[in-house]
Amino acid sequence: MIFSNGVLKIKKNNKNNIFHKGFEIGILLKGVDAILQIIGGILLIFLNPNRLNKLVVLLTQHELSEDPRDIIANFFIKSSLRFNLSTQHFGVFYLISHGIIKLILVVLLWRKKTFAYPLTILSLTLFIIYQIYGYMLNHSVGLIVLTIFDIIMIILTSIEYQNIKNKLYK
């Protein structure tokens, strides 16, 4: 603590400042991700199963003509065959709703609304539970990366919330 001009000021220590910067970078990344999810959900409205299959065939036909056993091209072909209207509708709903929720939370956090911190922690926890469930079904490396990032964000949000409550930041 420092006295300056008769006013008590709390000095930020480097450890808290590093967590604060990490938190700011994290919510910036979450904001960009939220916008991309909303855009992706909107684009997915126009990508019906027939269009996706045609697109995948167009993108993989050259590779498969050279090597019919190409692992990556065949993976995309098989994956596109599992894409149906139900998957499309769920994807649109999930991406847009998830993106909107994250974007609202990012705006509230950026404005340092104290109620947003516990709400964000709760939301990220629910997203993590769903991502773990999704991983058990699909074994997606992307879901593991996203889950790790969300765990880090929960930790940083908790630290930031404690610092806000302790008035370390103005």
Short mmCIF file of N, CA and C in Angstrom, two decimals:
data_model
loop_
_atom_site.label_atom_id
_atom_site.label_comp_id
_atom_site.label_asym_id
_atom_site.label_seq_id
_atom_site.Cartn_x
_atom_site.Cartn_y
_atom_site.Cartn_z
N MET A 1 0.84 -1.17 0.00
CA MET A 1 0.00 0.00 0.00
C MET A 1 0.89 1.24 0.00
N ILE A 2 0.42 2.25 -0.70
CA ILE A 2 1.18 3.48 -0.85
C ILE A 2 0.27 4.66 -0.53
N PHE A 3 0.84 5.64 0.17
CA PHE A 3 0.12 6.89 0.38
C PHE A 3 0.61 7.89 -0.65
N SER A 4 -0.32 8.47 -1.38
CA SER A 4 0.02 9.47 -2.38
C SER A 4 -0.97 10.62 -2.25
N ASN A 5 -0.46 11.82 -2.01
CA ASN A 5 -1.31 13.00 -1.83
C ASN A 5 -2.36 12.75 -0.74
N GLY A 6 -1.97 12.07 0.31
CA GLY A 6 -2.89 11.83 1.41
C GLY A 6 -3.93 10.76 1.14
N VAL A 7 -3.83 10.07 -0.01
CA VAL A 7 -4.81 9.04 -0.38
C VAL A 7 -4.12 7.68 -0.34
N LEU A 8 -4.80 6.75 0.29
CA LEU A 8 -4.28 5.39 0.35
C LEU A 8 -4.54 4.69 -0.98
N LYS A 9 -3.47 4.20 -1.63
CA LYS A 9 -3.62 3.48 -2.89
C LYS A 9 -3.06 2.08 -2.70
N ILE A 10 -3.76 1.13 -3.27
CA ILE A 10 -3.30 -0.26 -3.19
C ILE A 10 -2.43 -0.52 -4.41
N LYS A 11 -1.21 -0.94 -4.14
CA LYS A 11 -0.28 -1.22 -5.22
C LYS A 11 -0.56 -2.60 -5.79
N LYS A 12 -0.65 -2.67 -7.11
CA LYS A 12 -0.84 -3.96 -7.77
C LYS A 12 0.50 -4.69 -7.75
N ASN A 13 0.49 -5.94 -7.35
CA ASN A 13 1.73 -6.68 -7.44
C ASN A 13 1.79 -7.37 -8.81
N ASN A 14 2.98 -7.75 -9.21
CA ASN A 14 3.17 -8.31 -10.55
C ASN A 14 2.38 -9.59 -10.76
N LYS A 15 2.25 -10.40 -9.71
CA LYS A 15 1.51 -11.66 -9.83
C LYS A 15 0.06 -11.38 -10.20
N ASN A 16 -0.58 -10.45 -9.49
CA ASN A 16 -1.97 -10.11 -9.80
C ASN A 16 -2.08 -9.46 -11.17
N ASN A 17 -1.10 -8.65 -11.53
CA ASN A 17 -1.13 -7.99 -12.83
C ASN A 17 -1.03 -9.01 -13.96
N ILE A 18 -0.23 -10.05 -13.78
CA ILE A 18 -0.11 -11.11 -14.80
C ILE A 18 -1.44 -11.83 -14.95
N PHE A 19 -2.08 -12.16 -13.83
CA PHE A 19 -3.39 -12.81 -13.89
C PHE A 19 -4.42 -11.90 -14.56
N HIS A 20 -4.35 -10.60 -14.24
CA HIS A 20 -5.29 -9.64 -14.83
C HIS A 20 -5.09 -9.58 -16.35
N LYS A 21 -3.84 -9.50 -16.79
CA LYS A 21 -3.57 -9.47 -18.24
C LYS A 21 -4.04 -10.77 -18.90
N GLY A 22 -3.78 -11.90 -18.24
CA GLY A 22 -4.24 -13.19 -18.76
C GLY A 22 -5.75 -13.23 -18.87
N PHE A 23 -6.42 -12.67 -17.86
CA PHE A 23 -7.88 -12.61 -17.88
C PHE A 23 -8.37 -11.75 -19.04
N GLU A 24 -7.76 -10.58 -19.22
CA GLU A 24 -8.17 -9.69 -20.32
C GLU A 24 -7.96 -10.35 -21.68
N ILE A 25 -6.82 -11.01 -21.85
CA ILE A 25 -6.55 -11.72 -23.12
C ILE A 25 -7.57 -12.84 -23.30
N GLY A 26 -7.85 -13.56 -22.22
CA GLY A 26 -8.83 -14.66 -22.28
C GLY A 26 -10.21 -14.19 -22.68
N ILE A 27 -10.68 -13.08 -22.09
CA ILE A 27 -12.02 -12.63 -22.46
C ILE A 27 -12.03 -12.04 -23.87
N LEU A 28 -10.91 -11.48 -24.30
CA LEU A 28 -10.83 -11.02 -25.69
C LEU A 28 -10.95 -12.21 -26.64
N LEU A 29 -10.22 -13.29 -26.34
CA LEU A 29 -10.31 -14.50 -27.17
C LEU A 29 -11.71 -15.10 -27.12
N LYS A 30 -12.33 -15.10 -25.94
CA LYS A 30 -13.70 -15.61 -25.82
C LYS A 30 -14.66 -14.76 -26.64
N GLY A 31 -14.43 -13.45 -26.67
CA GLY A 31 -15.28 -12.56 -27.47
C GLY A 31 -15.15 -12.83 -28.96
N VAL A 32 -13.91 -13.01 -29.42
CA VAL A 32 -13.69 -13.34 -30.84
C VAL A 32 -14.33 -14.68 -31.16
N ASP A 33 -14.14 -15.66 -30.27
CA ASP A 33 -14.73 -16.98 -30.45
C ASP A 33 -16.25 -16.89 -30.50
N ALA A 34 -16.84 -16.07 -29.65
CA ALA A 34 -18.30 -15.92 -29.62
C ALA A 34 -18.81 -15.36 -30.95
N ILE A 35 -18.13 -14.35 -31.47
CA ILE A 35 -18.53 -13.76 -32.75
C ILE A 35 -18.40 -14.79 -33.87
N LEU A 36 -17.29 -15.55 -33.86
CA LEU A 36 -17.10 -16.58 -34.89
C LEU A 36 -18.16 -17.68 -34.78
N GLN A 37 -18.56 -18.03 -33.55
CA GLN A 37 -19.61 -19.04 -33.38
C GLN A 37 -20.94 -18.54 -33.93
N ILE A 38 -21.26 -17.29 -33.68
CA ILE A 38 -22.51 -16.73 -34.20
C ILE A 38 -22.49 -16.72 -35.72
N ILE A 39 -21.38 -16.28 -36.30
CA ILE A 39 -21.24 -16.27 -37.77
C ILE A 39 -21.33 -17.70 -38.30
N GLY A 40 -20.63 -18.63 -37.64
CA GLY A 40 -20.67 -20.04 -38.06
C GLY A 40 -22.07 -20.61 -38.00
N GLY A 41 -22.81 -20.29 -36.95
CA GLY A 41 -24.19 -20.76 -36.83
C GLY A 41 -25.08 -20.21 -37.93
N ILE A 42 -24.88 -18.94 -38.26
CA ILE A 42 -25.66 -18.33 -39.34
C ILE A 42 -25.31 -18.98 -40.67
N LEU A 43 -24.02 -19.20 -40.92
CA LEU A 43 -23.61 -19.86 -42.17
C LEU A 43 -24.13 -21.29 -42.24
N LEU A 44 -24.18 -21.96 -41.10
CA LEU A 44 -24.64 -23.34 -41.06
C LEU A 44 -26.11 -23.46 -41.45
N ILE A 45 -26.87 -22.38 -41.30
CA ILE A 45 -28.27 -22.37 -41.74
C ILE A 45 -28.35 -22.72 -43.23
N PHE A 46 -27.37 -22.23 -44.00
CA PHE A 46 -27.39 -22.40 -45.45
C PHE A 46 -26.64 -23.65 -45.92
N LEU A 47 -25.99 -24.36 -45.00
CA LEU A 47 -25.21 -25.55 -45.38
C LEU A 47 -26.01 -26.80 -45.02
N ASN A 48 -26.93 -27.17 -45.89
CA ASN A 48 -27.72 -28.38 -45.63
C ASN A 48 -26.88 -29.61 -45.95
N PRO A 49 -27.34 -30.80 -45.56
CA PRO A 49 -26.55 -32.02 -45.78
C PRO A 49 -26.16 -32.24 -47.25
N ASN A 50 -27.06 -31.96 -48.17
CA ASN A 50 -26.76 -32.15 -49.59
C ASN A 50 -25.63 -31.23 -50.04
N ARG A 51 -25.69 -29.97 -49.65
CA ARG A 51 -24.62 -29.01 -50.01
C ARG A 51 -23.28 -29.42 -49.40
N LEU A 52 -23.31 -29.86 -48.14
CA LEU A 52 -22.08 -30.28 -47.49
C LEU A 52 -21.47 -31.48 -48.21
N ASN A 53 -22.28 -32.47 -48.54
CA ASN A 53 -21.76 -33.64 -49.25
C ASN A 53 -21.13 -33.26 -50.58
N LYS A 54 -21.80 -32.37 -51.32
CA LYS A 54 -21.25 -31.91 -52.61
C LYS A 54 -19.93 -31.17 -52.40
N LEU A 55 -19.87 -30.33 -51.38
CA LEU A 55 -18.65 -29.58 -51.09
C LEU A 55 -17.50 -30.51 -50.71
N VAL A 56 -17.78 -31.50 -49.87
CA VAL A 56 -16.73 -32.44 -49.45
C VAL A 56 -16.25 -33.27 -50.63
N VAL A 57 -17.16 -33.72 -51.47
CA VAL A 57 -16.76 -34.48 -52.67
C VAL A 57 -15.89 -33.61 -53.56
N LEU A 58 -16.29 -32.36 -53.77
CA LEU A 58 -15.52 -31.43 -54.60
C LEU A 58 -14.11 -31.23 -54.04
N LEU A 59 -14.01 -31.07 -52.72
CA LEU A 59 -12.71 -30.81 -52.10
C LEU A 59 -11.82 -32.05 -51.99
N THR A 60 -12.40 -33.24 -52.00
CA THR A 60 -11.60 -34.45 -51.80
C THR A 60 -11.41 -35.29 -53.06
N GLN A 61 -12.15 -34.99 -54.12
CA GLN A 61 -12.11 -35.87 -55.30
C GLN A 61 -10.72 -35.96 -55.92
N HIS A 62 -9.97 -34.87 -55.96
CA HIS A 62 -8.63 -34.92 -56.55
C HIS A 62 -7.71 -35.82 -55.73
N GLU A 63 -7.75 -35.65 -54.42
CA GLU A 63 -6.90 -36.46 -53.54
C GLU A 63 -7.28 -37.94 -53.61
N LEU A 64 -8.58 -38.22 -53.64
CA LEU A 64 -9.03 -39.61 -53.70
C LEU A 64 -8.75 -40.25 -55.06
N SER A 65 -8.69 -39.43 -56.11
CA SER A 65 -8.35 -40.00 -57.43
C SER A 65 -6.88 -40.42 -57.47
N GLU A 66 -6.04 -39.74 -56.70
CA GLU A 66 -4.63 -40.11 -56.62
C GLU A 66 -4.39 -41.24 -55.62
N ASP A 67 -5.11 -41.19 -54.50
CA ASP A 67 -4.95 -42.20 -53.45
C ASP A 67 -6.31 -42.49 -52.83
N PRO A 68 -7.01 -43.53 -53.33
CA PRO A 68 -8.35 -43.84 -52.81
C PRO A 68 -8.37 -44.19 -51.32
N ARG A 69 -7.23 -44.47 -50.73
CA ARG A 69 -7.16 -44.82 -49.31
C ARG A 69 -6.73 -43.65 -48.43
N ASP A 70 -6.67 -42.45 -48.98
CA ASP A 70 -6.24 -41.28 -48.22
C ASP A 70 -7.07 -41.17 -46.94
N ILE A 71 -6.38 -41.18 -45.82
CA ILE A 71 -7.05 -41.21 -44.51
C ILE A 71 -7.85 -39.94 -44.26
N ILE A 72 -7.26 -38.80 -44.53
CA ILE A 72 -7.93 -37.52 -44.24
C ILE A 72 -9.14 -37.32 -45.15
N ALA A 73 -8.97 -37.54 -46.44
CA ALA A 73 -10.09 -37.37 -47.38
C ALA A 73 -11.23 -38.32 -47.04
N ASN A 74 -10.91 -39.56 -46.72
CA ASN A 74 -11.96 -40.52 -46.35
C ASN A 74 -12.63 -40.16 -45.03
N PHE A 75 -11.85 -39.59 -44.11
CA PHE A 75 -12.44 -39.13 -42.85
C PHE A 75 -13.49 -38.05 -43.13
N PHE A 76 -13.16 -37.10 -44.01
CA PHE A 76 -14.12 -36.03 -44.33
C PHE A 76 -15.35 -36.58 -45.04
N ILE A 77 -15.15 -37.54 -45.93
CA ILE A 77 -16.29 -38.15 -46.63
C ILE A 77 -17.21 -38.84 -45.62
N LYS A 78 -16.63 -39.67 -44.75
CA LYS A 78 -17.44 -40.39 -43.75
C LYS A 78 -18.13 -39.43 -42.79
N SER A 79 -17.41 -38.38 -42.39
CA SER A 79 -18.01 -37.40 -41.48
C SER A 79 -19.17 -36.66 -42.13
N SER A 80 -19.03 -36.33 -43.40
CA SER A 80 -20.10 -35.59 -44.07
C SER A 80 -21.35 -36.45 -44.24
N LEU A 81 -21.17 -37.77 -44.31
CA LEU A 81 -22.33 -38.66 -44.45
C LEU A 81 -23.15 -38.72 -43.16
N ARG A 82 -22.51 -38.41 -42.02
CA ARG A 82 -23.24 -38.40 -40.74
C ARG A 82 -23.97 -37.08 -40.50
N PHE A 83 -23.71 -36.10 -41.34
CA PHE A 83 -24.35 -34.78 -41.20
C PHE A 83 -25.75 -34.85 -41.79
N ASN A 84 -26.78 -34.67 -40.94
CA ASN A 84 -28.16 -34.71 -41.41
C ASN A 84 -28.89 -33.44 -40.95
N LEU A 85 -30.18 -33.35 -41.26
CA LEU A 85 -30.93 -32.15 -40.88
C LEU A 85 -30.97 -31.95 -39.37
N SER A 86 -31.08 -33.02 -38.63
CA SER A 86 -31.09 -32.92 -37.18
C SER A 86 -29.76 -32.35 -36.67
N THR A 87 -28.66 -32.84 -37.23
CA THR A 87 -27.34 -32.34 -36.87
C THR A 87 -27.21 -30.86 -37.24
N GLN A 88 -27.71 -30.51 -38.41
CA GLN A 88 -27.65 -29.12 -38.86
C GLN A 88 -28.43 -28.22 -37.91
N HIS A 89 -29.66 -28.60 -37.58
CA HIS A 89 -30.48 -27.77 -36.70
C HIS A 89 -29.86 -27.64 -35.31
N PHE A 90 -29.34 -28.74 -34.79
CA PHE A 90 -28.68 -28.69 -33.49
C PHE A 90 -27.46 -27.78 -33.56
N GLY A 91 -26.66 -27.92 -34.61
CA GLY A 91 -25.46 -27.10 -34.78
C GLY A 91 -25.78 -25.62 -34.85
N VAL A 92 -26.83 -25.28 -35.60
CA VAL A 92 -27.24 -23.87 -35.71
C VAL A 92 -27.64 -23.35 -34.33
N PHE A 93 -28.50 -24.10 -33.63
CA PHE A 93 -28.96 -23.69 -32.30
C PHE A 93 -27.79 -23.57 -31.33
N TYR A 94 -26.93 -24.59 -31.30
CA TYR A 94 -25.82 -24.61 -30.35
C TYR A 94 -24.86 -23.46 -30.61
N LEU A 95 -24.43 -23.29 -31.86
CA LEU A 95 -23.44 -22.26 -32.16
C LEU A 95 -23.98 -20.86 -31.88
N ILE A 96 -25.19 -20.58 -32.32
CA ILE A 96 -25.74 -19.24 -32.12
C ILE A 96 -26.02 -18.97 -30.64
N SER A 97 -26.66 -19.91 -29.95
CA SER A 97 -26.98 -19.67 -28.53
C SER A 97 -25.71 -19.60 -27.68
N HIS A 98 -24.77 -20.50 -27.92
CA HIS A 98 -23.50 -20.52 -27.19
C HIS A 98 -22.74 -19.22 -27.45
N GLY A 99 -22.72 -18.79 -28.71
CA GLY A 99 -22.03 -17.55 -29.08
C GLY A 99 -22.66 -16.33 -28.42
N ILE A 100 -23.98 -16.26 -28.42
CA ILE A 100 -24.68 -15.12 -27.81
C ILE A 100 -24.43 -15.08 -26.30
N ILE A 101 -24.53 -16.24 -25.64
CA ILE A 101 -24.28 -16.29 -24.19
C ILE A 101 -22.87 -15.81 -23.88
N LYS A 102 -21.89 -16.33 -24.63
CA LYS A 102 -20.50 -15.94 -24.38
C LYS A 102 -20.28 -14.46 -24.66
N LEU A 103 -20.88 -13.95 -25.73
CA LEU A 103 -20.71 -12.54 -26.07
C LEU A 103 -21.30 -11.63 -24.98
N ILE A 104 -22.46 -11.98 -24.47
CA ILE A 104 -23.08 -11.21 -23.39
C ILE A 104 -22.17 -11.24 -22.15
N LEU A 105 -21.67 -12.42 -21.80
CA LEU A 105 -20.79 -12.53 -20.63
C LEU A 105 -19.51 -11.73 -20.82
N VAL A 106 -18.94 -11.77 -22.01
CA VAL A 106 -17.71 -11.02 -22.29
C VAL A 106 -17.96 -9.52 -22.11
N VAL A 107 -19.06 -9.02 -22.64
CA VAL A 107 -19.38 -7.59 -22.50
C VAL A 107 -19.56 -7.23 -21.02
N LEU A 108 -20.27 -8.07 -20.29
CA LEU A 108 -20.48 -7.81 -18.86
C LEU A 108 -19.17 -7.84 -18.08
N LEU A 109 -18.30 -8.80 -18.40
CA LEU A 109 -17.00 -8.88 -17.73
C LEU A 109 -16.13 -7.68 -18.07
N TRP A 110 -16.16 -7.29 -19.33
CA TRP A 110 -15.34 -6.16 -19.76
C TRP A 110 -15.77 -4.89 -19.01
N ARG A 111 -17.06 -4.80 -18.70
CA ARG A 111 -17.59 -3.65 -17.96
C ARG A 111 -17.48 -3.83 -16.44
N LYS A 112 -16.84 -4.94 -16.04
CA LYS A 112 -16.60 -5.27 -14.63
C LYS A 112 -17.88 -5.32 -13.80
N LYS A 113 -18.94 -5.87 -14.37
CA LYS A 113 -20.19 -6.08 -13.63
C LYS A 113 -19.97 -7.26 -12.69
N THR A 114 -20.04 -7.01 -11.40
CA THR A 114 -19.66 -8.05 -10.43
C THR A 114 -20.51 -9.31 -10.51
N PHE A 115 -21.79 -9.18 -10.85
CA PHE A 115 -22.63 -10.37 -10.94
C PHE A 115 -22.22 -11.28 -12.11
N ALA A 116 -21.49 -10.72 -13.08
CA ALA A 116 -21.10 -11.49 -14.26
C ALA A 116 -20.01 -12.53 -13.97
N TYR A 117 -19.21 -12.29 -12.95
CA TYR A 117 -18.10 -13.21 -12.65
C TYR A 117 -18.61 -14.59 -12.21
N PRO A 118 -19.47 -14.66 -11.18
CA PRO A 118 -19.99 -15.99 -10.81
C PRO A 118 -20.85 -16.60 -11.92
N LEU A 119 -21.57 -15.75 -12.65
CA LEU A 119 -22.39 -16.24 -13.77
C LEU A 119 -21.51 -16.85 -14.86
N THR A 120 -20.38 -16.21 -15.12
CA THR A 120 -19.43 -16.73 -16.11
C THR A 120 -18.85 -18.06 -15.65
N ILE A 121 -18.47 -18.13 -14.39
CA ILE A 121 -17.92 -19.38 -13.84
C ILE A 121 -18.94 -20.51 -13.96
N LEU A 122 -20.20 -20.22 -13.63
CA LEU A 122 -21.26 -21.22 -13.75
C LEU A 122 -21.45 -21.63 -15.21
N SER A 123 -21.51 -20.66 -16.11
CA SER A 123 -21.71 -20.95 -17.54
C SER A 123 -20.56 -21.79 -18.09
N LEU A 124 -19.33 -21.39 -17.77
CA LEU A 124 -18.18 -22.16 -18.26
C LEU A 124 -18.18 -23.58 -17.70
N THR A 125 -18.58 -23.73 -16.44
CA THR A 125 -18.67 -25.07 -15.85
C THR A 125 -19.68 -25.93 -16.59
N LEU A 126 -20.84 -25.34 -16.91
CA LEU A 126 -21.85 -26.08 -17.68
C LEU A 126 -21.34 -26.42 -19.08
N PHE A 127 -20.64 -25.47 -19.72
CA PHE A 127 -20.07 -25.74 -21.04
C PHE A 127 -19.06 -26.89 -20.95
N ILE A 128 -18.24 -26.89 -19.89
CA ILE A 128 -17.24 -27.95 -19.72
C ILE A 128 -17.92 -29.31 -19.56
N ILE A 129 -18.97 -29.36 -18.76
CA ILE A 129 -19.70 -30.63 -18.59
C ILE A 129 -20.21 -31.12 -19.94
N TYR A 130 -20.79 -30.22 -20.72
CA TYR A 130 -21.30 -30.61 -22.04
C TYR A 130 -20.16 -31.01 -22.97
N GLN A 131 -19.03 -30.30 -22.91
CA GLN A 131 -17.89 -30.63 -23.76
C GLN A 131 -17.31 -32.00 -23.40
N ILE A 132 -17.27 -32.33 -22.12
CA ILE A 132 -16.79 -33.66 -21.71
C ILE A 132 -17.74 -34.73 -22.23
N TYR A 133 -19.04 -34.47 -22.12
CA TYR A 133 -20.03 -35.39 -22.68
C TYR A 133 -19.81 -35.54 -24.20
N GLY A 134 -19.62 -34.43 -24.89
CA GLY A 134 -19.36 -34.48 -26.33
C GLY A 134 -18.09 -35.24 -26.66
N TYR A 135 -17.06 -35.06 -25.82
CA TYR A 135 -15.81 -35.78 -26.04
C TYR A 135 -16.01 -37.28 -25.89
N MET A 136 -16.81 -37.68 -24.91
CA MET A 136 -17.06 -39.12 -24.70
C MET A 136 -17.75 -39.73 -25.92
N LEU A 137 -18.53 -38.94 -26.64
CA LEU A 137 -19.21 -39.44 -27.83
C LEU A 137 -18.33 -39.39 -29.08
N ASN A 138 -17.54 -38.33 -29.22
CA ASN A 138 -16.82 -38.09 -30.49
C ASN A 138 -15.30 -38.14 -30.39
N HIS A 139 -14.74 -38.10 -29.21
CA HIS A 139 -13.28 -38.11 -29.01
C HIS A 139 -12.60 -37.01 -29.82
N SER A 140 -13.13 -35.80 -29.73
CA SER A 140 -12.60 -34.66 -30.47
C SER A 140 -11.49 -33.98 -29.68
N VAL A 141 -10.33 -33.85 -30.30
CA VAL A 141 -9.21 -33.15 -29.68
C VAL A 141 -9.58 -31.68 -29.46
N GLY A 142 -10.36 -31.12 -30.38
CA GLY A 142 -10.80 -29.74 -30.25
C GLY A 142 -11.58 -29.49 -28.97
N LEU A 143 -12.41 -30.46 -28.58
CA LEU A 143 -13.17 -30.32 -27.34
C LEU A 143 -12.26 -30.34 -26.12
N ILE A 144 -11.19 -31.11 -26.18
CA ILE A 144 -10.24 -31.14 -25.06
C ILE A 144 -9.54 -29.79 -24.95
N VAL A 145 -9.11 -29.25 -26.08
CA VAL A 145 -8.44 -27.94 -26.08
C VAL A 145 -9.39 -26.87 -25.53
N LEU A 146 -10.63 -26.88 -26.02
CA LEU A 146 -11.63 -25.92 -25.56
C LEU A 146 -11.90 -26.07 -24.07
N THR A 147 -11.96 -27.30 -23.59
CA THR A 147 -12.20 -27.56 -22.16
C THR A 147 -11.04 -27.04 -21.32
N ILE A 148 -9.82 -27.27 -21.76
CA ILE A 148 -8.64 -26.77 -21.03
C ILE A 148 -8.67 -25.24 -20.99
N PHE A 149 -8.99 -24.61 -22.12
CA PHE A 149 -9.08 -23.15 -22.16
C PHE A 149 -10.16 -22.65 -21.21
N ASP A 150 -11.31 -23.34 -21.17
CA ASP A 150 -12.39 -22.94 -20.27
C ASP A 150 -12.00 -23.11 -18.81
N ILE A 151 -11.24 -24.15 -18.49
CA ILE A 151 -10.76 -24.35 -17.11
C ILE A 151 -9.83 -23.20 -16.72
N ILE A 152 -8.93 -22.84 -17.63
CA ILE A 152 -8.03 -21.71 -17.37
C ILE A 152 -8.84 -20.43 -17.17
N MET A 153 -9.88 -20.24 -17.99
CA MET A 153 -10.72 -19.04 -17.86
C MET A 153 -11.47 -19.04 -16.53
N ILE A 154 -11.90 -20.20 -16.05
CA ILE A 154 -12.56 -20.26 -14.74
C ILE A 154 -11.58 -19.81 -13.65
N ILE A 155 -10.36 -20.30 -13.72
CA ILE A 155 -9.35 -19.93 -12.72
C ILE A 155 -9.07 -18.43 -12.79
N LEU A 156 -8.84 -17.91 -14.00
CA LEU A 156 -8.56 -16.47 -14.15
C LEU A 156 -9.75 -15.61 -13.74
N THR A 157 -10.96 -16.07 -14.06
CA THR A 157 -12.17 -15.32 -13.68
C THR A 157 -12.32 -15.31 -12.16
N SER A 158 -12.03 -16.43 -11.51
CA SER A 158 -12.10 -16.49 -10.04
C SER A 158 -11.10 -15.52 -9.41
N ILE A 159 -9.88 -15.53 -9.92
CA ILE A 159 -8.85 -14.62 -9.40
C ILE A 159 -9.25 -13.17 -9.63
N GLU A 160 -9.71 -12.87 -10.83
CA GLU A 160 -10.14 -11.51 -11.16
C GLU A 160 -11.31 -11.08 -10.27
N TYR A 161 -12.24 -11.97 -10.04
CA TYR A 161 -13.39 -11.67 -9.19
C TYR A 161 -12.94 -11.35 -7.76
N GLN A 162 -12.03 -12.15 -7.24
CA GLN A 162 -11.49 -11.89 -5.89
C GLN A 162 -10.79 -10.53 -5.85
N ASN A 163 -10.03 -10.23 -6.90
CA ASN A 163 -9.33 -8.94 -6.94
C ASN A 163 -10.30 -7.78 -7.05
N ILE A 164 -11.36 -7.95 -7.82
CA ILE A 164 -12.39 -6.91 -7.94
C ILE A 164 -13.05 -6.71 -6.57
N LYS A 165 -13.38 -7.81 -5.91
CA LYS A 165 -14.01 -7.71 -4.59
C LYS A 165 -13.07 -7.05 -3.58
N ASN A 166 -11.78 -7.30 -3.72
CA ASN A 166 -10.79 -6.70 -2.82
C ASN A 166 -10.35 -5.33 -3.29
N LYS A 167 -10.91 -4.86 -4.39
CA LYS A 167 -10.65 -3.53 -4.96
C LYS A 167 -9.18 -3.31 -5.28
N LEU A 168 -8.54 -4.32 -5.87
CA LEU A 168 -7.16 -4.16 -6.30
C LEU A 168 -7.07 -3.38 -7.60
N TYR A 169 -8.15 -3.42 -8.38
CA TYR A 169 -8.14 -2.74 -9.66
C TYR A 169 -9.18 -1.64 -9.64
N LYS A 170 -8.88 -0.56 -10.30
CA LYS A 170 -9.85 0.54 -10.39
C LYS A 170 -10.47 0.56 -11.74
#
